[in-house]
Tab-separated table of C-alpha atoms and ligand atoms in Angstrom:
chain	number	residue	atom	x	y	z
A	157	MET	CA	-0.112	-0.136	0.042
A	158	THR	CA	1.283	3.378	-0.869
A	159	PRO	CA	0.926	5.646	1.985
A	160	ASN	CA	-1.377	8.836	1.540
A	161	ARG	CA	-2.809	7.398	-1.433
A	162	PRO	CA	-6.227	8.901	-2.159
A	163	LEU	CA	-9.153	6.847	-1.649
A	164	LEU	CA	-10.559	7.441	-5.115
A	165	THR	CA	-8.164	8.051	-7.827
A	166	LEU	CA	-9.833	9.022	-11.365
A	167	ARG	CA	-7.637	8.744	-14.483
A	168	PRO	CA	-7.587	10.972	-17.439
A	169	THR	CA	-10.588	10.154	-20.007
A	170	THR	CA	-9.338	7.294	-22.274
A	171	LYS	CA	-11.563	4.579	-23.057
A	172	LEU	CA	-9.629	2.079	-20.979
A	173	ASN	CA	-9.447	4.602	-18.253
A	174	THR	CA	-13.407	5.308	-18.141
A	175	MET	CA	-13.469	1.417	-17.617
A	176	LYS	CA	-11.169	1.713	-14.720
A	177	ASN	CA	-13.059	4.571	-13.329
A	178	LEU	CA	-16.326	2.926	-13.532
A	179	ILE	CA	-15.092	-0.249	-11.858
A	180	THR	CA	-13.585	1.965	-9.029
A	181	ILE	CA	-16.692	3.897	-8.428
A	182	ALA	CA	-18.878	0.692	-8.434
A	183	ILE	CA	-16.559	-1.174	-5.808
A	184	LEU	CA	-16.774	2.225	-3.816
A	185	LEU	CA	-20.630	2.079	-3.906
A	186	LEU	CA	-20.924	-1.660	-3.518
A	187	SER	CA	-18.269	-1.944	-0.513
A	188	PRO	CA	-20.674	-1.491	2.249
A	189	MET	CA	-22.695	-4.654	0.994
A	190	ILE	CA	-19.691	-6.631	0.230
A	191	PHE	CA	-18.019	-6.054	3.869
A	192	ALA	CA	-21.210	-5.455	5.982
A	193	GLN	CA	-22.228	-8.196	8.601
A	194	PRO	CA	-24.891	-10.223	6.855
A	195	GLU	CA	-28.318	-9.762	8.760
A	196	ALA	CA	-28.705	-12.287	11.507
A	197	ASN	CA	-31.169	-15.098	10.578
A	198	TYR	CA	-34.271	-15.384	12.659
A	199	ASP	CA	-36.309	-17.557	10.405
A	200	GLU	CA	-36.541	-21.316	11.110
A	201	SER	CA	-37.208	-22.146	7.507
A	202	LYS	CA	-33.837	-20.625	6.606
A	203	VAL	CA	-31.688	-22.817	9.412
A	204	PRO	CA	-29.680	-24.918	7.142
A	205	LYS	CA	-29.869	-28.869	7.253
A	206	PHE	CA	-27.185	-29.604	9.805
A	207	PRO	CA	-26.162	-33.119	10.622
A	208	LEU	CA	-24.915	-33.012	14.258
A	209	PRO	CA	-21.679	-35.153	14.814
A	210	ASP	CA	-22.583	-37.772	17.018
A	211	PRO	CA	-21.335	-37.741	20.578
A	212	LEU	CA	-21.044	-41.659	20.574
A	213	THR	CA	-19.039	-42.084	17.326
A	214	THR	CA	-15.435	-41.215	17.383
A	215	PHE	CA	-13.820	-39.134	14.597
A	216	SER	CA	-12.803	-42.259	13.145
A	217	GLY	CA	-16.157	-43.656	13.081
A	218	ASN	CA	-16.002	-46.105	16.037
A	219	PRO	CA	-19.026	-46.531	18.147
A	220	ILE	CA	-18.876	-45.794	21.793
A	221	ALA	CA	-21.041	-48.339	24.183
A	222	ASN	CA	-20.077	-47.456	27.600
A	223	LYS	CA	-18.905	-44.965	30.080
A	224	THR	CA	-15.216	-46.293	29.960
A	225	GLN	CA	-14.756	-45.876	26.245
A	226	TRP	CA	-16.433	-42.530	26.345
A	227	GLU	CA	-13.969	-41.373	29.291
A	228	GLU	CA	-10.948	-43.234	27.763
A	229	ASN	CA	-11.156	-42.459	24.104
A	230	ARG	CA	-14.144	-40.242	22.943
A	231	ARG	CA	-14.378	-37.607	25.818
A	232	PHE	CA	-10.646	-37.128	25.306
A	233	GLU	CA	-10.738	-36.321	21.739
A	234	ILE	CA	-13.736	-34.117	21.836
A	235	PHE	CA	-11.942	-32.156	24.417
A	236	GLN	CA	-8.841	-31.923	22.771
A	237	PHE	CA	-10.682	-30.393	19.614
A	238	PHE	CA	-12.351	-27.616	22.017
A	239	GLU	CA	-9.199	-27.036	23.518
A	240	ARG	CA	-6.804	-26.557	20.490
A	241	GLN	CA	-9.808	-25.289	17.800
A	242	VAL	CA	-12.280	-23.497	19.708
A	243	TYR	CA	-11.134	-21.826	23.245
A	244	GLY	CA	-7.346	-22.427	22.707
A	245	LYS	CA	-4.755	-23.876	24.988
A	246	VAL	CA	-3.480	-22.684	28.248
A	247	PRO	CA	0.232	-22.300	27.417
A	248	ASP	CA	1.771	-23.542	30.251
A	249	ARG	CA	1.672	-23.920	34.295
A	250	LEU	CA	1.832	-20.919	36.139
A	251	ASP	CA	5.135	-20.522	38.387
A	252	GLU	CA	3.487	-19.506	41.549
A	253	TYR	CA	-0.053	-18.846	42.850
A	254	SER	CA	-1.316	-17.686	46.203
A	255	PHE	CA	-4.463	-16.595	48.395
A	256	LYS	CA	-4.784	-13.924	50.934
A	257	LEU	CA	-7.857	-13.905	52.945
A	258	TRP	CA	-7.617	-10.085	53.588
A	259	GLU	CA	-11.115	-9.451	55.124
A	260	GLU	CA	-13.733	-11.542	57.020
A	261	SER	CA	-16.725	-10.615	58.962
A	262	ASP	CA	-19.837	-12.567	60.246
A	263	ASP	CA	-22.433	-9.685	60.231
A	264	ALA	CA	-23.006	-9.200	56.421
A	265	TYR	CA	-26.735	-9.206	55.526
A	266	GLY	CA	-27.958	-8.158	58.898
A	267	GLY	CA	-26.082	-10.939	60.585
A	268	LYS	CA	-27.390	-13.867	58.327
A	269	ALA	CA	-24.182	-14.266	56.410
A	270	ARG	CA	-20.140	-14.610	56.753
A	271	ARG	CA	-18.251	-12.451	54.137
A	272	LYS	CA	-15.073	-13.379	53.183
A	273	GLN	CA	-12.775	-11.456	50.664
A	274	VAL	CA	-9.848	-13.282	49.121
A	275	ALA	CA	-7.048	-11.783	46.863
A	276	ILE	CA	-6.073	-14.573	44.494
A	277	SER	CA	-2.342	-13.864	43.074
A	278	LEU	CA	-1.251	-15.615	39.837
A	279	THR	CA	2.445	-15.339	38.852
A	280	LYS	CA	4.551	-16.374	35.868
A	281	ASN	CA	7.742	-15.087	34.410
A	282	LYS	CA	7.888	-12.810	37.492
A	283	ARG	CA	4.635	-10.949	36.546
A	284	THR	CA	1.674	-11.141	38.472
A	285	ILE	CA	-2.065	-10.524	38.399
A	286	THR	CA	-4.307	-10.115	41.513
A	287	TYR	CA	-7.818	-10.705	41.459
A	288	ASN	CA	-10.623	-10.614	44.220
A	289	LEU	CA	-12.999	-13.287	45.187
A	290	LEU	CA	-16.092	-11.973	47.202
A	291	ILE	CA	-17.632	-14.844	49.011
A	292	TYR	CA	-20.886	-14.881	51.218
A	293	LEU	CA	-22.007	-17.689	53.145
A	294	PRO	CA	-25.156	-18.680	55.227
A	295	LYS	CA	-24.241	-18.749	58.705
A	296	GLY	CA	-26.758	-21.241	59.564
A	297	ASN	CA	-24.990	-23.659	57.225
A	298	PRO	CA	-21.479	-24.556	58.706
A	299	LYS	CA	-20.275	-26.254	55.328
A	300	ALA	CA	-22.422	-24.668	52.541
A	301	PRO	CA	-22.618	-25.501	48.914
A	302	VAL	CA	-21.804	-22.225	46.709
A	303	PHE	CA	-22.512	-20.903	43.380
A	304	LEU	CA	-19.437	-19.347	41.859
A	305	GLY	CA	-19.560	-16.779	39.053
A	306	TYR	CA	-18.156	-13.727	37.288
A	307	ASN	CA	-19.723	-10.317	37.490
A	308	PHE	CA	-19.628	-7.691	34.686
A	309	TYR	CA	-18.959	-4.516	36.568
A	310	GLY	CA	-16.904	-5.457	39.869
A	311	ASN	CA	-17.854	-7.081	43.302
A	312	HIS	CA	-19.379	-4.106	44.590
A	313	THR	CA	-22.137	-4.130	41.901
A	314	VAL	CA	-23.661	-7.276	43.116
A	315	THR	CA	-24.452	-5.987	46.574
A	316	ASP	CA	-25.029	-2.645	48.425
A	317	ASP	CA	-22.780	-3.917	51.247
A	318	PRO	CA	-20.389	-1.063	51.848
A	319	LYS	CA	-17.266	-3.200	52.897
A	320	VAL	CA	-16.771	-4.235	49.270
A	321	PRO	CA	-14.193	-2.291	47.526
A	322	ILE	CA	-14.897	-0.505	44.294
A	323	THR	CA	-12.748	-2.658	41.721
A	324	LYS	CA	-9.805	-0.431	40.284
A	325	ALA	CA	-9.787	-2.920	37.232
A	326	TRP	CA	-10.815	-2.235	33.925
A	327	VAL	CA	-14.760	-2.193	33.536
A	328	SER	CA	-16.698	-1.924	30.225
A	329	ASN	CA	-18.104	1.706	29.703
A	330	ASN	CA	-21.735	2.111	30.374
A	331	GLU	CA	-23.491	5.163	29.908
A	332	SER	CA	-26.546	4.590	32.137
A	333	PHE	CA	-23.859	3.491	35.141
A	334	GLY	CA	-21.976	6.709	34.250
A	335	ILE	CA	-18.631	4.625	33.293
A	336	THR	CA	-17.193	6.429	30.469
A	337	ASP	CA	-13.248	6.108	31.113
A	338	HIS	CA	-13.586	2.327	31.997
A	339	LYS	CA	-13.196	3.064	35.753
A	340	ALA	CA	-15.898	1.928	38.093
A	341	THR	CA	-16.985	4.581	40.769
A	342	GLU	CA	-18.868	4.372	44.202
A	343	ALA	CA	-22.293	5.486	41.976
A	344	THR	CA	-22.125	1.960	40.627
A	345	ARG	CA	-22.536	-0.044	44.045
A	346	GLY	CA	-25.330	-2.354	43.916
A	347	VAL	CA	-26.014	-1.577	40.448
A	348	ARG	CA	-26.463	-5.309	39.562
A	349	LYS	CA	-27.707	-6.708	42.663
A	350	HIS	CA	-30.841	-7.575	40.708
A	351	ARG	CA	-28.931	-10.160	38.867
A	352	TRP	CA	-27.726	-11.980	41.959
A	353	ALA	CA	-30.315	-13.251	44.392
A	354	ILE	CA	-27.838	-13.416	47.216
A	355	GLU	CA	-30.685	-13.527	50.311
A	356	LYS	CA	-32.510	-16.262	48.425
A	357	MET	CA	-29.288	-18.336	48.072
A	358	LEU	CA	-28.532	-17.424	51.817
A	359	ASP	CA	-32.192	-18.299	52.928
A	360	ASN	CA	-31.849	-21.635	51.102
A	361	GLY	CA	-28.423	-22.666	52.672
A	362	TYR	CA	-26.169	-21.559	49.765
A	363	GLY	CA	-23.448	-19.243	49.348
A	364	LEU	CA	-22.134	-17.036	46.401
A	365	ALA	CA	-18.741	-16.562	45.395
A	366	THR	CA	-17.915	-13.822	42.798
A	367	ILE	CA	-15.230	-12.402	40.910
A	368	HIS	CA	-14.899	-9.172	38.504
A	369	TYR	CA	-14.116	-10.686	35.341
A	370	GLY	CA	-11.941	-7.470	34.148
A	371	GLU	CA	-9.702	-8.280	36.909
A	372	VAL	CA	-8.817	-11.677	35.498
A	373	ASP	CA	-8.659	-10.438	31.749
A	374	PRO	CA	-9.994	-7.191	30.595
A	375	ASP	CA	-12.519	-7.676	27.865
A	376	LYS	CA	-10.832	-6.141	25.173
A	377	ASN	CA	-8.849	-7.177	21.946
A	378	ASP	CA	-5.426	-6.253	22.660
A	379	PHE	CA	-4.018	-9.155	24.859
A	380	SER	CA	-1.512	-6.564	26.395
A	381	ASP	CA	-2.972	-7.101	29.780
A	382	GLY	CA	-4.727	-9.579	32.218
A	383	LEU	CA	-3.741	-13.303	32.247
A	384	HIS	CA	-2.363	-14.015	28.938
A	385	GLN	CA	0.598	-11.654	29.049
A	386	LEU	CA	2.111	-13.333	32.298
A	387	PHE	CA	2.942	-16.256	29.812
A	388	TYR	CA	4.542	-14.241	26.695
A	389	LYS	CA	8.102	-15.090	25.993
A	390	ASP	CA	10.460	-12.242	25.049
A	391	GLY	CA	8.852	-10.040	22.303
A	392	GLN	CA	5.635	-11.830	22.149
A	393	VAL	CA	2.425	-9.540	22.211
A	394	LYS	CA	-0.291	-12.363	21.679
A	395	PRO	CA	-1.040	-15.877	22.290
A	396	LYS	CA	-0.165	-18.229	19.559
A	397	THR	CA	-3.073	-19.472	16.919
A	398	ASN	CA	-4.268	-22.582	18.936
A	399	GLU	CA	-3.814	-21.019	22.460
A	400	TRP	CA	-6.304	-19.349	24.666
A	401	GLY	CA	-8.497	-16.518	24.090
A	402	SER	CA	-10.259	-14.541	26.805
A	403	ILE	CA	-13.086	-17.277	27.553
A	404	ALA	CA	-10.285	-19.735	28.065
A	405	ALA	CA	-8.292	-17.201	30.379
A	406	TRP	CA	-11.796	-16.430	32.359
A	407	ALA	CA	-12.233	-20.258	32.760
A	408	PHE	CA	-8.740	-20.506	34.113
A	409	GLY	CA	-9.488	-18.114	36.738
A	410	LEU	CA	-12.430	-19.837	37.936
A	411	SER	CA	-10.395	-23.124	38.277
A	412	LYS	CA	-7.779	-21.080	40.212
A	413	ALA	CA	-10.674	-19.692	42.480
A	414	MET	CA	-11.452	-23.433	42.964
A	415	ASP	CA	-7.996	-24.135	44.296
A	416	TYR	CA	-9.020	-21.817	47.195
A	417	LEU	CA	-12.877	-22.675	47.501
A	418	GLU	CA	-11.989	-26.511	47.789
A	419	ASN	CA	-9.805	-25.823	50.892
A	420	ASP	CA	-12.146	-23.449	52.557
A	421	THR	CA	-13.745	-25.716	55.542
A	422	ASN	CA	-17.009	-23.426	55.135
A	423	ILE	CA	-17.646	-24.647	51.634
A	424	SER	CA	-18.813	-27.928	50.406
A	425	ASP	CA	-19.690	-28.083	46.504
A	426	VAL	CA	-19.087	-25.427	43.964
A	427	ILE	CA	-21.732	-24.857	41.289
A	428	VAL	CA	-20.015	-22.775	38.412
A	429	PHE	CA	-22.412	-20.303	36.879
A	430	GLY	CA	-22.265	-17.759	34.311
A	431	HIS	CA	-24.328	-15.483	32.190
A	432	SER	CA	-23.881	-14.838	28.337
A	433	ARG	CA	-20.181	-14.721	27.460
A	434	LEU	CA	-19.568	-15.502	31.077
A	435	GLY	CA	-21.857	-18.617	30.658
A	436	LYS	CA	-19.445	-19.608	27.871
A	437	ALA	CA	-16.589	-19.277	30.279
A	438	ALA	CA	-18.685	-21.222	33.135
A	439	LEU	CA	-19.084	-24.191	30.508
A	440	TRP	CA	-15.443	-24.231	29.384
A	441	ALA	CA	-14.577	-24.231	33.089
A	442	GLY	CA	-16.830	-26.832	33.894
A	443	ALA	CA	-15.503	-28.871	31.021
A	444	THR	CA	-11.760	-28.229	31.850
A	445	ASP	CA	-12.076	-28.807	35.639
A	446	LYS	CA	-14.041	-31.792	37.022
A	447	ARG	CA	-14.138	-30.514	40.648
A	448	PHE	CA	-16.845	-28.227	39.871
A	449	ALA	CA	-19.855	-30.129	40.972
A	450	GLY	CA	-22.350	-28.698	38.693
A	451	VAL	CA	-22.692	-26.197	35.873
A	452	ILE	CA	-25.060	-23.593	35.013
A	453	SER	CA	-25.336	-21.506	31.704
A	454	ASN	CA	-27.349	-18.607	31.807
A	455	ASN	CA	-28.378	-17.497	28.110
A	456	SER	CA	-24.883	-18.542	26.985
A	457	GLY	CA	-25.754	-18.434	23.362
A	458	CYS	CA	-23.197	-18.792	20.429
A	459	GLY	CA	-20.006	-20.388	21.733
A	460	GLY	CA	-21.843	-21.300	24.687
A	461	ALA	CA	-24.768	-23.844	24.817
A	462	ALA	CA	-26.095	-22.807	21.465
A	463	LEU	CA	-25.746	-25.144	18.476
A	464	SER	CA	-23.139	-23.576	16.146
A	465	LYS	CA	-24.147	-25.524	12.927
A	466	ARG	CA	-28.090	-24.162	13.269
A	467	LYS	CA	-27.128	-20.646	12.241
A	468	PHE	CA	-29.748	-18.865	13.759
A	469	GLY	CA	-29.372	-15.334	15.637
A	470	GLU	CA	-25.478	-14.929	16.396
A	471	THR	CA	-23.192	-17.171	13.999
A	472	VAL	CA	-19.527	-18.208	14.332
A	473	ALA	CA	-18.660	-15.507	11.866
A	474	ARG	CA	-20.363	-12.872	13.827
A	475	ILE	CA	-18.957	-13.353	17.149
A	476	ASN	CA	-15.490	-14.033	15.742
A	477	ASN	CA	-15.670	-10.564	13.976
A	478	SER	CA	-17.380	-8.587	17.062
A	479	PHE	CA	-15.237	-10.175	19.800
A	480	PRO	CA	-11.857	-11.373	17.972
A	481	HIS	CA	-10.216	-11.872	21.549
A	482	TRP	CA	-12.813	-14.531	22.893
A	483	PHE	CA	-11.786	-17.658	21.270
A	484	ALA	CA	-8.710	-19.051	19.792
A	485	GLY	CA	-7.417	-17.950	16.635
A	486	SER	CA	-7.970	-21.305	15.064
A	487	PHE	CA	-11.614	-20.933	15.835
A	488	LYS	CA	-11.711	-18.191	12.955
A	489	LYS	CA	-11.749	-20.590	10.065
A	490	TYR	CA	-14.971	-22.014	11.219
A	491	GLY	CA	-16.769	-18.625	10.493
A	492	ASN	CA	-19.256	-18.982	7.425
A	493	ASN	CA	-17.799	-22.771	7.544
A	494	GLU	CA	-19.839	-24.377	10.507
A	495	ARG	CA	-20.132	-27.376	8.110
A	496	THR	CA	-16.769	-28.321	8.562
A	497	LEU	CA	-16.656	-28.289	12.202
A	498	PRO	CA	-16.013	-31.853	13.367
A	499	VAL	CA	-17.699	-31.108	16.683
A	500	ASP	CA	-20.716	-28.776	18.112
A	501	GLN	CA	-21.463	-27.341	21.423
A	502	HIS	CA	-23.698	-30.335	22.819
A	503	GLN	CA	-20.358	-32.272	22.928
A	504	LEU	CA	-19.005	-29.361	24.985
A	505	LEU	CA	-22.169	-29.830	27.220
A	506	ALA	CA	-21.285	-33.550	27.126
A	507	LEU	CA	-17.851	-33.029	28.634
A	508	VAL	CA	-19.534	-31.913	31.938
A	509	ALA	CA	-21.220	-35.502	32.259
A	510	PRO	CA	-22.055	-37.128	34.498
A	511	ARG	CA	-22.035	-33.851	36.772
A	512	PRO	CA	-25.471	-32.014	36.851
A	513	LEU	CA	-25.900	-29.316	34.182
A	514	TYR	CA	-28.301	-26.659	33.658
A	515	VAL	CA	-29.022	-24.901	30.332
A	516	ALA	CA	-31.232	-21.738	30.592
A	517	SER	CA	-32.848	-19.375	27.828
A	518	ALA	CA	-34.801	-16.632	27.664
A	519	ALA	CA	-37.685	-16.247	25.204
A	520	GLU	CA	-36.867	-12.708	23.830
A	521	ASP	CA	-32.972	-13.647	23.790
A	522	ARG	CA	-33.175	-14.735	20.116
A	523	TRP	CA	-29.910	-13.648	19.504
A	524	ALA	CA	-28.508	-16.555	21.587
A	525	ASP	CA	-30.891	-18.849	19.788
A	526	PRO	CA	-32.907	-20.761	22.621
A	527	LYS	CA	-33.613	-23.744	20.472
A	528	GLY	CA	-30.098	-24.259	19.715
A	529	GLU	CA	-29.494	-24.325	23.270
A	530	PHE	CA	-32.213	-26.359	24.148
A	531	LEU	CA	-31.129	-28.910	21.268
A	532	SER	CA	-27.801	-29.035	22.614
A	533	ALA	CA	-28.795	-30.265	26.157
A	534	TYR	CA	-31.129	-32.619	24.384
A	535	HIS	CA	-28.081	-33.928	22.177
A	536	ALA	CA	-25.816	-34.169	25.075
A	537	SER	CA	-28.260	-36.419	27.100
A	538	LYS	CA	-27.114	-39.598	25.444
A	539	VAL	CA	-23.780	-39.257	27.036
A	540	TYR	CA	-25.341	-38.837	30.667
A	541	ALA	CA	-27.461	-41.994	29.747
A	542	LEU	CA	-23.999	-43.939	29.602
A	543	TYR	CA	-23.905	-43.160	33.380
A	544	GLY	CA	-27.509	-44.091	34.032
A	545	LYS	CA	-28.233	-40.267	34.551
A	546	GLN	CA	-31.358	-38.556	33.145
A	547	GLY	CA	-31.108	-35.646	30.961
A	548	ILE	CA	-33.546	-34.294	28.438
A	549	ASP	CA	-35.610	-36.961	26.775
A	550	SER	CA	-37.650	-35.277	24.378
A	551	PRO	CA	-36.610	-33.008	21.176
A	552	GLU	CA	-39.679	-30.950	21.852
A	553	MET	CA	-39.108	-27.717	23.829
A	554	PRO	CA	-40.723	-27.323	27.041
A	555	ALA	CA	-43.401	-24.243	27.331
A	556	ILE	CA	-42.079	-20.813	28.586
A	557	ASP	CA	-41.648	-20.739	32.297
A	558	GLN	CA	-41.941	-24.879	32.653
A	559	PRO	CA	-38.742	-25.883	33.608
A	560	LEU	CA	-37.535	-29.251	32.860
A	561	GLN	CA	-35.193	-30.508	35.704
A	562	ASN	CA	-33.241	-33.651	35.667
A	563	THR	CA	-29.651	-34.401	35.960
A	564	VAL	CA	-29.548	-32.208	32.682
A	565	ALA	CA	-31.907	-29.200	33.000
A	566	TYR	CA	-33.473	-26.620	31.038
A	567	HIS	CA	-35.776	-23.742	31.065
A	568	ILE	CA	-36.919	-21.068	28.750
A	569	ARG	CA	-37.946	-17.920	31.050
A	570	SER	CA	-40.271	-15.280	29.400
A	571	GLY	CA	-38.348	-11.845	29.106
A	572	LYS	CA	-35.276	-10.831	27.769
A	573	HIS	CA	-31.479	-11.395	27.875
A	574	ASP	CA	-30.639	-11.154	31.715
A	575	VAL	CA	-30.401	-13.159	34.975
A	576	THR	CA	-33.557	-12.859	37.047
A	577	ASP	CA	-34.774	-14.076	40.595
A	578	TYR	CA	-36.847	-16.586	38.546
A	579	ASP	CA	-33.894	-18.112	37.075
A	580	TRP	CA	-32.297	-18.280	40.686
A	581	GLU	CA	-35.078	-19.877	42.291
A	582	GLN	CA	-34.910	-22.762	39.331
A	583	TYR	CA	-31.220	-22.956	40.026
A	584	ILE	CA	-31.563	-23.488	43.623
A	585	THR	CA	-34.556	-25.934	43.640
A	586	TRP	CA	-32.532	-27.826	40.903
A	587	ALA	CA	-29.391	-27.814	42.920
A	588	LYS	CA	-30.900	-29.000	46.131
A	589	THR	CA	-31.953	-32.271	44.346
A	590	PHE	CA	-29.359	-32.929	41.883
A	591	VAL	CA	-26.236	-31.293	43.106
A	592	LYS	CA	-25.093	-33.559	46.076
B	761	GTR	C1	-23.353	-10.127	22.953
B	761	GTR	C2	-22.479	-11.215	22.430
B	761	GTR	C3	-23.149	-12.520	22.928
B	761	GTR	C4	-22.968	-12.620	24.388
B	761	GTR	C5	-23.290	-11.192	24.881
B	761	GTR	C6	-22.759	-10.910	26.476
B	761	GTR	O1	-22.984	-8.844	22.276
B	761	GTR	O2	-22.864	-11.305	21.001
B	761	GTR	O3	-22.335	-13.786	22.673
B	761	GTR	O4	-22.025	-13.210	25.003
B	761	GTR	O5	-22.789	-10.191	24.291
B	761	GTR	O6	-22.049	-11.405	26.863
B	761	GTR	O7	-23.577	-9.996	27.039
């Protein structure tokens, strides 16, 4: 490219140049159409026929008949594919990590809850990142199960509790919260508490553990900060093609939190939860770390619970284009090319088996493709059957607000893309029966 070259160079009028001029003008006029994102498909009749890869037939065509064959053979090859071609590999081990319980009190929520705040530090190549885990535990339950999930805007946004400091890390700008420079302020305390039914959890004997995702890896396409850069060799500025994007980094952050939680004597089972992009991270965390006793995907959509080959709402091309840093570089080649994917997201869900799994959709969240999320849970269920666990038996979606709860559970709630009390009520009821 010549620097400072004008966008449009019209040539003097010879016949040939007139042709060239016309072609140049046509390209300029058509370029918005050529390069624009295609409209998302919301028409069932336009969903392509999509043969789904069978979780119980290996890549080389051999049938899987029992859980031993699944675990020793098929699970491993599916896992490896997701690890190298979708979310990306964690490049290496940490050199060191540590936990510091820097605040603790037993008077949270009017004396109902114990609060703990733990700093988690991860070190590699003499570089360290630190992120904070905020924990509320029901005092009436000496060893409580907890939901572990990331929040979008800081631990201080999930509660009005003044003892939780405002995060100093990157946060996404949000006009309605008055965030314009990626910095959270006191004005954002409690702004997301409607998404976290903390008192409901406490009253039912459950705790909450939450982390601001921006403290682990800021959600932007530059790879200069957060978890990734700890692992760089001299001169490296981004992960290799088959190495981790942000979703895998967030999942890794959840696993390191699990290292702390499993040693906290006030905590029993940990159920990993996530909404939307953080639901994608929760699913990958559940697949990579078997210590999570249950996994909840709330409206996780494309690259989460929804089937990629269905092409309804968000697609692989769209997500890689809008969020180039979320997945491994190697996932890009499947944009507009889903047919060539040898896996689909039902197989990600199957990696959680036999542990309890909840997939939830919202009726107005068509971008996330509720039907694709449901079918994915349905098609994962045959792996649960190998363990004698009941999944989703019928390919017919349940009615809105009629949860289907087995070891694999699903609901489609009325309303939009969000996390509501209704969602939490279902998760708590289900966890009491299926996560033990
Ligand atoms: C959307 C994205 C979705 C979902 C959502 C979110 O813009 O297209 O895949 O992750 O963001 O995380 O809120």
